[in-house]
Tab-separated table of C-alpha atoms in Angstrom:
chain	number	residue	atom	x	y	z
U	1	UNK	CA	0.000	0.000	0.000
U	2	UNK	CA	1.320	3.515	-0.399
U	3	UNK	CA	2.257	6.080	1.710
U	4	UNK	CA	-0.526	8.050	1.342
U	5	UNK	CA	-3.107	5.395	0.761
U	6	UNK	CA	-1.955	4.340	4.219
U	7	UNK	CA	-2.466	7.582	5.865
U	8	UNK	CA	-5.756	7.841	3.890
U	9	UNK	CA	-6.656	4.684	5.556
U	10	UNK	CA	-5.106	5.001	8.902
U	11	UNK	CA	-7.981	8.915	9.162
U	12	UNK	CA	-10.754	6.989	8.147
U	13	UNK	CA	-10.281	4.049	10.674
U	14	UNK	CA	-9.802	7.259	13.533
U	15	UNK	CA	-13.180	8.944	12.301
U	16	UNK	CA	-14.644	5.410	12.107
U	17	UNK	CA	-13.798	4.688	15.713
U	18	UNK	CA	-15.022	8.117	16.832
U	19	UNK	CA	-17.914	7.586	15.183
U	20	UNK	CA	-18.808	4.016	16.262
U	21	UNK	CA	-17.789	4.512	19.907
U	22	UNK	CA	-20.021	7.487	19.646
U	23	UNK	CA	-23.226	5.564	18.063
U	24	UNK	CA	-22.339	2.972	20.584
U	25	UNK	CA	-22.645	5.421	23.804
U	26	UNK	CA	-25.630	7.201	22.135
U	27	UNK	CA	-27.015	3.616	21.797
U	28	UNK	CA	-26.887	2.657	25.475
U	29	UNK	CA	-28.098	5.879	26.478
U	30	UNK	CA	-31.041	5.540	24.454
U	31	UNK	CA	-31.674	1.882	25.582
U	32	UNK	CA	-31.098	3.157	28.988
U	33	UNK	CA	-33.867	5.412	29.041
U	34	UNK	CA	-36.527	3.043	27.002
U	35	UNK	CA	-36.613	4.618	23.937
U	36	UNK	CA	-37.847	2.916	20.712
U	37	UNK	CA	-36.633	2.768	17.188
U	38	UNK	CA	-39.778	4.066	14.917
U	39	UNK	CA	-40.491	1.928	11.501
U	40	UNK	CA	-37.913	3.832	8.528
U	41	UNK	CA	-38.869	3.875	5.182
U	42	UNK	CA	-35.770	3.531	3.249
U	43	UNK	CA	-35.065	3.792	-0.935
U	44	UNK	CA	-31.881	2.833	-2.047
U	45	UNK	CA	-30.733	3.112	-5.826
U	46	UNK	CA	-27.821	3.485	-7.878
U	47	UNK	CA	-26.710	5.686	-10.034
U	48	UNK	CA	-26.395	5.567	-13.731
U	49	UNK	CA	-23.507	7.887	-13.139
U	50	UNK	CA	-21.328	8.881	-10.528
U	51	UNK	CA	-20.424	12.214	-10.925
U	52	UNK	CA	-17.244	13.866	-9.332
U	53	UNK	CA	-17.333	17.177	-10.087
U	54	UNK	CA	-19.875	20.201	-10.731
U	55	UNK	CA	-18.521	20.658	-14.551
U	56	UNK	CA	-19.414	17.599	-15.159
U	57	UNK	CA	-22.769	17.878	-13.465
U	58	UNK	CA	-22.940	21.249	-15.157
U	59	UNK	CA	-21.665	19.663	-18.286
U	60	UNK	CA	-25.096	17.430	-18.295
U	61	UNK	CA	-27.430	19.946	-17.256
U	62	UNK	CA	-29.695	22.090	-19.422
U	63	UNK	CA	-30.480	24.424	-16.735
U	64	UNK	CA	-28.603	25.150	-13.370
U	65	UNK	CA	-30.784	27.409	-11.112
U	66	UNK	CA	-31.852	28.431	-7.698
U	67	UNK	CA	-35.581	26.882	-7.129
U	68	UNK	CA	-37.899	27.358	-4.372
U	69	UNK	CA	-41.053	24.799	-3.488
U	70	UNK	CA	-44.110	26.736	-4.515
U	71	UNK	CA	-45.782	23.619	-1.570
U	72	UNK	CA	-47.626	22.034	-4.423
U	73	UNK	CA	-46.311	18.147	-4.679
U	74	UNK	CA	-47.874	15.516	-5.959
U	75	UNK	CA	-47.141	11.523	-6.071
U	76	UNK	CA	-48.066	10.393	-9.485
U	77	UNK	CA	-49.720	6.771	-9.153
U	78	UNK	CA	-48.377	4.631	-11.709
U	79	UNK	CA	-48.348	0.841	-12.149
U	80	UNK	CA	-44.476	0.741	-11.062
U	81	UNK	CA	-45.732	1.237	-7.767
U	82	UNK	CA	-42.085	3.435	-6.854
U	83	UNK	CA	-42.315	6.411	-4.990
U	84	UNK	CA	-42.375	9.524	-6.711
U	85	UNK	CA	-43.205	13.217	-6.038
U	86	UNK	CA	-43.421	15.519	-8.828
U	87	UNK	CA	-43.153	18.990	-7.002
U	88	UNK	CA	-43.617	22.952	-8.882
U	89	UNK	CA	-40.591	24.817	-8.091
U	90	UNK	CA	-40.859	28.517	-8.503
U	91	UNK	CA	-37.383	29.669	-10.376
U	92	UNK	CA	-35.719	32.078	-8.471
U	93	UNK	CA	-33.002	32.267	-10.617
U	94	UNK	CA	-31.207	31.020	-13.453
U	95	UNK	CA	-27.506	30.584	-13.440
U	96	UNK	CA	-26.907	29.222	-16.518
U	97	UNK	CA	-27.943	27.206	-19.487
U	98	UNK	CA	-31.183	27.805	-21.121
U	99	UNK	CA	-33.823	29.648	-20.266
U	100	UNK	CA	-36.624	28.527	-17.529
U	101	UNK	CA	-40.929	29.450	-17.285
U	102	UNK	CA	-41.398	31.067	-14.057
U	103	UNK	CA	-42.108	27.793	-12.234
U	104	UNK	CA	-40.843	23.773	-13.444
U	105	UNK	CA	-42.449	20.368	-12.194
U	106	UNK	CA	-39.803	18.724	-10.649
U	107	UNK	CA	-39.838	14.913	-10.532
U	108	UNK	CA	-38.186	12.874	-7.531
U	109	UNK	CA	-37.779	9.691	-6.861
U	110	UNK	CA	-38.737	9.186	-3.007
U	111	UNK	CA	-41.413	10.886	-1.357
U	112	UNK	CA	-41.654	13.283	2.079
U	113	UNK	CA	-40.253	11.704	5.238
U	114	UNK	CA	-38.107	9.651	3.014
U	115	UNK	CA	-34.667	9.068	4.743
U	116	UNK	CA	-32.724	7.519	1.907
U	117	UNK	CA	-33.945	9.823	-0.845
U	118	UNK	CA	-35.073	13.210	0.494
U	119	UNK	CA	-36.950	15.258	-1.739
U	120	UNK	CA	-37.605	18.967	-1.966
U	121	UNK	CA	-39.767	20.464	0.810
U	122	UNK	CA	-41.067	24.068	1.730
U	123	UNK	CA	-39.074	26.828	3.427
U	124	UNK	CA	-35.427	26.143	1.888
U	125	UNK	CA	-33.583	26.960	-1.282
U	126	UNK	CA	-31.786	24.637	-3.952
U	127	UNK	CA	-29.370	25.011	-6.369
U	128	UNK	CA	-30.776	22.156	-8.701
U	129	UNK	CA	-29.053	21.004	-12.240
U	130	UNK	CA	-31.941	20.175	-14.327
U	131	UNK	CA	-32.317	18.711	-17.376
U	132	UNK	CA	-35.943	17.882	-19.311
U	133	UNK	CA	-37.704	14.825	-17.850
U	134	UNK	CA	-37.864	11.963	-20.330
U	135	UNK	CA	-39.324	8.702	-20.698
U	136	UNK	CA	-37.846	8.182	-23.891
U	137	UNK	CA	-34.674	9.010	-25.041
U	138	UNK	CA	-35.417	12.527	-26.755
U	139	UNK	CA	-39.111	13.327	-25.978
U	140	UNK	CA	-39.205	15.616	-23.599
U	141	UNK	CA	-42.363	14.774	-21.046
U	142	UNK	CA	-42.494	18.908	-19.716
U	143	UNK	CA	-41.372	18.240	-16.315
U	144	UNK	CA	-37.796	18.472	-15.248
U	145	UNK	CA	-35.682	16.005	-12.987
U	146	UNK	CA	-31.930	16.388	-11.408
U	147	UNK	CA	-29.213	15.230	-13.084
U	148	UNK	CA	-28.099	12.219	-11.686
U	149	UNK	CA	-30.867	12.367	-8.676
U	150	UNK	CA	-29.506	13.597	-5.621
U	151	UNK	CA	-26.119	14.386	-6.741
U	152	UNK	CA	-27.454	17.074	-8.261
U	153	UNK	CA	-28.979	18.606	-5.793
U	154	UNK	CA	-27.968	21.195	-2.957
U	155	UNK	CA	-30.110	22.864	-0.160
U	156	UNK	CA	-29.439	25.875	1.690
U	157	UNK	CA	-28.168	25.353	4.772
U	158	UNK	CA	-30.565	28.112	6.846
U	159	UNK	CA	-32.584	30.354	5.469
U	160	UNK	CA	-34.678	31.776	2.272
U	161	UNK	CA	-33.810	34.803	1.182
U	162	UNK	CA	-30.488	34.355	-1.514
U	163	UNK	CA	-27.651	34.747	-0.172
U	164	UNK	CA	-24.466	36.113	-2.039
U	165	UNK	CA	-22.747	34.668	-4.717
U	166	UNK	CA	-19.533	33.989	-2.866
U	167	UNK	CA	-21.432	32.224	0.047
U	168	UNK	CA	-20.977	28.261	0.535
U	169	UNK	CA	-24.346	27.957	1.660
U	170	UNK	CA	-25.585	25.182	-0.499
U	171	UNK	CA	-24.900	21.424	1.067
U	172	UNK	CA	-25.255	18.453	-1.232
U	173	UNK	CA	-28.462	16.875	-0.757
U	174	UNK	CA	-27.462	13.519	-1.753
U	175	UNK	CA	-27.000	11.246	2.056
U	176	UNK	CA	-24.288	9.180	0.904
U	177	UNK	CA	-22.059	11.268	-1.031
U	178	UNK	CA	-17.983	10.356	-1.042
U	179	UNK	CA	-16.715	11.965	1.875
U	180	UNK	CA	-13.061	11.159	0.055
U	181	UNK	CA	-14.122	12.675	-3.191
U	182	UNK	CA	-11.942	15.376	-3.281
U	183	UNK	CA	-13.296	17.228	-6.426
U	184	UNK	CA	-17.003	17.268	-5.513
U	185	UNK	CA	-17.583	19.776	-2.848
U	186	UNK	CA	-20.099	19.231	-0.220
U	187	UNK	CA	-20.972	22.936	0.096
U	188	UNK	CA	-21.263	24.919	-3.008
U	189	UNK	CA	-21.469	28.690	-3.637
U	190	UNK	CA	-23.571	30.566	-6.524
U	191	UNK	CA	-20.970	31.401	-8.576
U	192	UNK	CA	-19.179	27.920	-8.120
U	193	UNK	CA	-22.422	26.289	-9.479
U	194	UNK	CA	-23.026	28.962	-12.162
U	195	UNK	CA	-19.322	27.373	-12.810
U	196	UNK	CA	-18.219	31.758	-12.930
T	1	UNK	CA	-16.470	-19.204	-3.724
T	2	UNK	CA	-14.651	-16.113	-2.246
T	3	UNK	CA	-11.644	-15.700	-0.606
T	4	UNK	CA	-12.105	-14.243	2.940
T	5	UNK	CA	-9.241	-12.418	4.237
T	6	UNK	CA	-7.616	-12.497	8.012
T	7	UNK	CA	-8.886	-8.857	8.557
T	8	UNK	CA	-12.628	-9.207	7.683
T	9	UNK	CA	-12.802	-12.234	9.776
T	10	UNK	CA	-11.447	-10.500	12.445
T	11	UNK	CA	-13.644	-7.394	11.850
T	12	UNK	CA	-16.723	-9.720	11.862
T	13	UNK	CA	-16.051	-11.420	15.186
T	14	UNK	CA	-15.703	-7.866	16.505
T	15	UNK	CA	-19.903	-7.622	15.542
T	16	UNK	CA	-20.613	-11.202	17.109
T	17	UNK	CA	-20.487	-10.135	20.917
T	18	UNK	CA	-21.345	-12.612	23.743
T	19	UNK	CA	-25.027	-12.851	24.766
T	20	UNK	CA	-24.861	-11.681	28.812
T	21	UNK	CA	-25.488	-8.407	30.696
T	22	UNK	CA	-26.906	-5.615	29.161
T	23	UNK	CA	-24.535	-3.239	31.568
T	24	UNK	CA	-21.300	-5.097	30.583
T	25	UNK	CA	-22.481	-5.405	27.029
T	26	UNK	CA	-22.288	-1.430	26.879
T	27	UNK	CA	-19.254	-1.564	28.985
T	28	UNK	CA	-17.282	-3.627	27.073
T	29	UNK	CA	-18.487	-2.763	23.298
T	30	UNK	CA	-16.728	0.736	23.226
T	31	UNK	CA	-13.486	-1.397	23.731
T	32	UNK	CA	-14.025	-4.205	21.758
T	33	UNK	CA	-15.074	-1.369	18.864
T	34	UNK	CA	-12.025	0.944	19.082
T	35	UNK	CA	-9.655	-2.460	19.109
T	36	UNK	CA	-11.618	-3.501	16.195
T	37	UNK	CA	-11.284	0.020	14.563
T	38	UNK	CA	-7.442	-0.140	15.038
T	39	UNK	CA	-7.165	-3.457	13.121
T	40	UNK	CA	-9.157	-1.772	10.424
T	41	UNK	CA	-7.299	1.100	9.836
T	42	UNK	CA	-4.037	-0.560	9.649
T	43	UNK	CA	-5.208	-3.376	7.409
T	44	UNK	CA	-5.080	-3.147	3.844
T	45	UNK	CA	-8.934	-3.814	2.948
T	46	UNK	CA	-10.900	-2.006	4.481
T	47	UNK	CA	-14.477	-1.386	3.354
T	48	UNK	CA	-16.375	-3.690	5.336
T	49	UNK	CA	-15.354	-1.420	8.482
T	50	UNK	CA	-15.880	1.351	5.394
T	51	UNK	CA	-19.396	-0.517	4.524
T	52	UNK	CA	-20.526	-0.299	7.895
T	53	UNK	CA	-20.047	3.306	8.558
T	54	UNK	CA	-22.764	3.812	6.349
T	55	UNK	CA	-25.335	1.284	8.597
T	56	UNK	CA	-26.315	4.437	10.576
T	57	UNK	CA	-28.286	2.034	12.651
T	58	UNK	CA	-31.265	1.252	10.390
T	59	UNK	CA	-30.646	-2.115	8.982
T	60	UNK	CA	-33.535	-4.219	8.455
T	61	UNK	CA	-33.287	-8.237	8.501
T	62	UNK	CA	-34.859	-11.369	7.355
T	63	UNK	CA	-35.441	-13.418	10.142
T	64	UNK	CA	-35.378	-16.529	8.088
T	65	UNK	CA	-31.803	-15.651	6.716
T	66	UNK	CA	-30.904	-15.270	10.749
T	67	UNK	CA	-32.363	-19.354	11.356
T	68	UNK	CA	-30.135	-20.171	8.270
T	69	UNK	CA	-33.656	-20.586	6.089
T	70	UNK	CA	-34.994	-18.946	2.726
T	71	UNK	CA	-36.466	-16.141	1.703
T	72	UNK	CA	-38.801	-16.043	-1.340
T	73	UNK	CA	-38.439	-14.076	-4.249
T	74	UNK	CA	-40.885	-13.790	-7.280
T	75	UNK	CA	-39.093	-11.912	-10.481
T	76	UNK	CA	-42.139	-9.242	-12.757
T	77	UNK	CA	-39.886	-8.447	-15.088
T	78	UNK	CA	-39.459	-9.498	-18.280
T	79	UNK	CA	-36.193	-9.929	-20.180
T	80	UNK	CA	-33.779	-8.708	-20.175
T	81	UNK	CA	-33.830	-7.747	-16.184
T	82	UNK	CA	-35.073	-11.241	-15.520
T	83	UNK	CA	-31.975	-12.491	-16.349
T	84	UNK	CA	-29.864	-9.990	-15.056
T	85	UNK	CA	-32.079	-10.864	-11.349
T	86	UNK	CA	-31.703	-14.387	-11.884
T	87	UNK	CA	-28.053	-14.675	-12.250
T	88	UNK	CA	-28.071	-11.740	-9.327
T	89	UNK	CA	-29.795	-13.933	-6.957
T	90	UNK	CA	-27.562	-16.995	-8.070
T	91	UNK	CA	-24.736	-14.799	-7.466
T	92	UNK	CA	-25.704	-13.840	-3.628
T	93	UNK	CA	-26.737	-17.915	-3.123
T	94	UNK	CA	-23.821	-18.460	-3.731
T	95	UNK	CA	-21.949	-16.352	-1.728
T	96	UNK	CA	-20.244	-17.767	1.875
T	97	UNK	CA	-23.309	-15.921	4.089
T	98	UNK	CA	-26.848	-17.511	4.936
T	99	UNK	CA	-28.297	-15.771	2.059
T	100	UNK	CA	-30.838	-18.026	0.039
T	101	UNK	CA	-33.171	-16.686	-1.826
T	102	UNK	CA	-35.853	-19.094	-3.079
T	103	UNK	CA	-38.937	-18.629	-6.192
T	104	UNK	CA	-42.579	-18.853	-5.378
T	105	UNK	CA	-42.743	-16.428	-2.739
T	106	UNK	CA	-42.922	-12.824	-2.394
T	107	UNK	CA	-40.668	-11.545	0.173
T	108	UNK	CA	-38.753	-9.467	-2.049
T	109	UNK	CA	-40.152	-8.476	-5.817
T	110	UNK	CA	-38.261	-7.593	-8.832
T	111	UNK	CA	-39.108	-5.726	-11.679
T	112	UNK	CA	-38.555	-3.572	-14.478
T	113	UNK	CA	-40.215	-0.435	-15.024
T	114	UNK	CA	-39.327	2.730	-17.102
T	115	UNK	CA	-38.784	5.534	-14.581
T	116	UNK	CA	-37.365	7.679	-16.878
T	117	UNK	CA	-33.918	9.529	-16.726
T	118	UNK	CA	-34.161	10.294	-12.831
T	119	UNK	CA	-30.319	9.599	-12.599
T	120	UNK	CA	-30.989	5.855	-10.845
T	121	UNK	CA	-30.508	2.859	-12.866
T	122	UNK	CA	-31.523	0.806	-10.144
T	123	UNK	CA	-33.508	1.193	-6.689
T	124	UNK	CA	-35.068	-0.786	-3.765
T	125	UNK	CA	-37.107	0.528	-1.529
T	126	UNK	CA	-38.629	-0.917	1.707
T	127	UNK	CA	-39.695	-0.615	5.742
T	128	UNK	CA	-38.587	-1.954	8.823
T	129	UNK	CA	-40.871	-2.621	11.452
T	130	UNK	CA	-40.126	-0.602	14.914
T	131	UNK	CA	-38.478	-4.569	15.383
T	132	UNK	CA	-35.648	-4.450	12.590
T	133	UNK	CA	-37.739	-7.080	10.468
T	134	UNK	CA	-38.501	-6.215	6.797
T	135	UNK	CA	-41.785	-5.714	5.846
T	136	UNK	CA	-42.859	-7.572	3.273
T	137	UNK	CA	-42.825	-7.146	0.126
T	138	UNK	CA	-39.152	-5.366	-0.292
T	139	UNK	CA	-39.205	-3.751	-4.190
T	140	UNK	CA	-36.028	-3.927	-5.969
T	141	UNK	CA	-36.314	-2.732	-9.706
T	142	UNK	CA	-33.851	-2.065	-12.405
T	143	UNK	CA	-34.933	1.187	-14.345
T	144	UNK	CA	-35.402	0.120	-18.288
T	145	UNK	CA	-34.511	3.454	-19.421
T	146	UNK	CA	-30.594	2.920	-19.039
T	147	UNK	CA	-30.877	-0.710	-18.461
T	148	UNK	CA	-32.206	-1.962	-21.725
T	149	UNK	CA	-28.830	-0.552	-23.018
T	150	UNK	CA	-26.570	-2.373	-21.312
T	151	UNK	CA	-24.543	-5.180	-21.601
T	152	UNK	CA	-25.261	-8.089	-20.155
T	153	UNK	CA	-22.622	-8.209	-17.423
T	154	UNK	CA	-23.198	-4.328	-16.647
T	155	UNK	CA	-27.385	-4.788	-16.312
T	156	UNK	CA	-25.871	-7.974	-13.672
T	157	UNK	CA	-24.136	-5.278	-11.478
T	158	UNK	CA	-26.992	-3.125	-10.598
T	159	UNK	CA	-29.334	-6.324	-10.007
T	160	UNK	CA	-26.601	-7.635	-8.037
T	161	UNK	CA	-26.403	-4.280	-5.958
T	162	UNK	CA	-29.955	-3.827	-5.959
T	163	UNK	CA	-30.406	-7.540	-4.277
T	164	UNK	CA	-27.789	-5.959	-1.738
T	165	UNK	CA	-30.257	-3.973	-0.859
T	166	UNK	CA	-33.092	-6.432	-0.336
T	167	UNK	CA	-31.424	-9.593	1.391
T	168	UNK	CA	-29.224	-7.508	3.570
T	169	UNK	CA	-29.990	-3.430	3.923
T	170	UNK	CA	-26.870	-3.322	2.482
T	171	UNK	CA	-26.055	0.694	1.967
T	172	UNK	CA	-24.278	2.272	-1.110
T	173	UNK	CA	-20.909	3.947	-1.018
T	174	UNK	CA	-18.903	5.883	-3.584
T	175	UNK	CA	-15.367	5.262	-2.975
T	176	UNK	CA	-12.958	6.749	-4.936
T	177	UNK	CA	-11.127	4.428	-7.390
T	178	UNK	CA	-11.477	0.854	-7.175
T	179	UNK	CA	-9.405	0.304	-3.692
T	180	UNK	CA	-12.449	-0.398	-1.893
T	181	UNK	CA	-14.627	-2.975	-4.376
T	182	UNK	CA	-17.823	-3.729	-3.505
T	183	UNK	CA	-20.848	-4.107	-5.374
T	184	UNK	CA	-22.840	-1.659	-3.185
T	185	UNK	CA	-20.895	0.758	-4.733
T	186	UNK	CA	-23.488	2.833	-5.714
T	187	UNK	CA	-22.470	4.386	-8.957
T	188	UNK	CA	-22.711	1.578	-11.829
T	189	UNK	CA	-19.966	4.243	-13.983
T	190	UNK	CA	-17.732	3.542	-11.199
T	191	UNK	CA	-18.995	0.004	-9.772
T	192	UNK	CA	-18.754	-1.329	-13.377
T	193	UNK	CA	-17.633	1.085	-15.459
T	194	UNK	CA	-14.370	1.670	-13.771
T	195	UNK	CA	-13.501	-1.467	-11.887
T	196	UNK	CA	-15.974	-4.357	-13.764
T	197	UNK	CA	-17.475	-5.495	-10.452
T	198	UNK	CA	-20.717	-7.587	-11.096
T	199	UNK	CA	-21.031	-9.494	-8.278
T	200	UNK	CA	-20.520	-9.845	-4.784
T	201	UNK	CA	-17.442	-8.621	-3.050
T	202	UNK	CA	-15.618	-9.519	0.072
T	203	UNK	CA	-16.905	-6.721	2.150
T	204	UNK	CA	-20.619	-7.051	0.882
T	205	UNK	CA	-19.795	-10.486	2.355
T	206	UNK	CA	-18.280	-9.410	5.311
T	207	UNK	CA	-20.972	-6.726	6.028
T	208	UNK	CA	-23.772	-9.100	5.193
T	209	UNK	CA	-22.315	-11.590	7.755
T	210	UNK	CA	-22.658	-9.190	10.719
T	211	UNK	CA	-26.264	-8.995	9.814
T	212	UNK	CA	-26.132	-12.833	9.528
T	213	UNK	CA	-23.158	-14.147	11.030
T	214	UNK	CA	-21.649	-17.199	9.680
T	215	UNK	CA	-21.299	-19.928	9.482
């Protein structure tokens, strides 16, 4: 192994111990006092693509803007039975590629509550890469989706009004993003997803 | 059958404590973890103790796969994802952990639907009970709009990780490179694209035998 494979190694086996002894204490406390685990409902996919940087998410988008939930979601019932939630996002701004109407349906995989693929809820802002929504190959359906689901998405941490360009105020949406990754940030600024 | 290496046994023993007091249990655990932890991080694979970071404490089970029994399966789809879930399941089966996945029943049910270009080639989705147990039936579906594209080996690897899912609550990771293989990898342009996995791994092994142990 090399050098700095090994010390790669050696920090995640020290923030995998912190981490366990700490889920471990948690754990007894919360056995200690009686307290119950609650059913989870849980999707878990895989990507078509992995993607390890925002040019390349950027690269696949048509659109990259801020959106907003206007609170109107639905869950389309289809014979496929998977969760979705098709939610109108009011566009707060573009930041580049082509243009957007005043408001997109968004389509999700997952629905509200969901702890393995969260999707867009009231009170926060996104930075969301978008491309058309598409069945087939080349038909465009009307609605929009993310481009490679969660990866490319990013929520603001607190707040809704839009903060400044240079803020990193934006955290990736996606719950099991690389925490070794070194070229996709976790917190993303404006101008860093406008790619400016 | 897979090679098991020194380090994931003795990362998996570190999961099998003794039955006996709760107090000691919680006691003794924090120890037992950190010396486990320390063999991890100096050992050269890794991604079982990697794998099970990413437990976060919700795993459900199949308490026939914990009394060494079978768990039904029942396939929808049509070709080519029946296939690619048949040799999937074969795959698993065959793997050194009490996995054994049986047709007729409909534990966990496979399809194929078109959900469009939502980024996910593959996804499972399912419930615990407050109790850990799945509820029945666990989904697992490849997505025909990139499947029906790929080869027949690459449509294998997100079945394969998608059956993860099902028989084990197995959780996806994106390492980078290939260092860490495992088909819960959960990018197929990495899992397969990049280092050709298509079936189980060591450390899907390893992690599905702390949810199982074995023998």
């Amino acid at each position: 192994m090399r050098r700095p494979q090994l010390i790669s190694v050696v920090k995640r086996g020290a923030v995998a111990c912190v981490l366990l002894v700490g889920a471990v204490a948690l754990g007894g406390m919360l056995g200690a006092s009686g307290a119950k685990r609650e059913p989870t409902v849980l999707i878990s996919g895989s990507y078509a693509v992995g993607y390890g940087s925002l040019a390349q998410l950027r690269h696949d988008a048509s659109s990259v803007a801020v959106l907003e939930s206007t609170g109107d979601a639905s869950t389309p019932a289809d014979s496929s039975g998977v969760p979705t939630t098709v939610t109108a996002m009011r566009v707060v701004r573009l930041l580049s590629g082509s243009s957007l109407p005043s408001t997109v349906d968004l389509r999700q995989l997952g629905v509200p509550g969901d702890s393995g693929a969260p999707v867009v809820t009231t009170g926060s802002l996104y930075v969301a890469y978008l491309t058309p929504f598409q069945l087939e190959p080349g038909v465009d359906t009307g609605e929009y989706t993310l481009v490679g689901g969660l990866q490319g998405l990013f929520e603001q941490s607190s707040g809704t009004s839009v903060p400044s360009d240079s803020s990193s105020s934006f955290t990736q949406a996606a719950p099991a993003t690389a925490p070794d990754e070194p070229t996709m940030p976790t917190a993303i600024s404006i101008a860093q997803a406008a790619g400016s | 059958m897979y090679s098991r290496r020194t380090e994931g046994k003795a990362a998996t023993s570190a999961f099998r404590t003794r039955r006996g007091d709760l107090s000691d249990l919680f006691l003794r655990l924090p120890v037992t973890v950190v010396l486990a932890c320390a063999v991890l991080a100096g050992a050269a694979g890794v991604s079982y103790g990697w794998l099970g970071l990413k437990y976060n404490g919700v795993r459900c089970y199949w308490p026939a796969f914990k009394n060494h029994s079978t768990v039904g399966w029942t396939d929808k789809a049509g070709e080519p994802a029946y296939t690619a879930f048949v040799n999937a399941v074969g795959e698993w089966n065959s793997t050194a952990t009490w996995v054994d996945m049986t047709g007729g029943a409909s534990s966990i049910v496979t399809d194929n639907p078109n959900l469009g270009n939502t980024g996910d080639d593959g996804i499972t989705y399912y419930s615990c009970q407050s109790s850990g147990v799945f509820d029945q039936p666990v989904k697992s579906d490849l997505n025909s709009y990139y499947t029906v594209n790929y080869t027949t080996n690459e449509r294998l690897s997100v079945a394969a990780h998608e059956i993860g899912h099902s028989a084990a609550s197995l959780q996806a990771e994106n390492p980078s490179g290939c260092t860490l293989p495992a088909i819960e990898i959960e990018a197929t342009s990495q899992r397969y694209g990049e280092c050709g996995i298509y079936k189980p791994q060591d450390d899907d092994i390893d992690g599905t035998n702390a949810l199982y142990p074995y023998p």
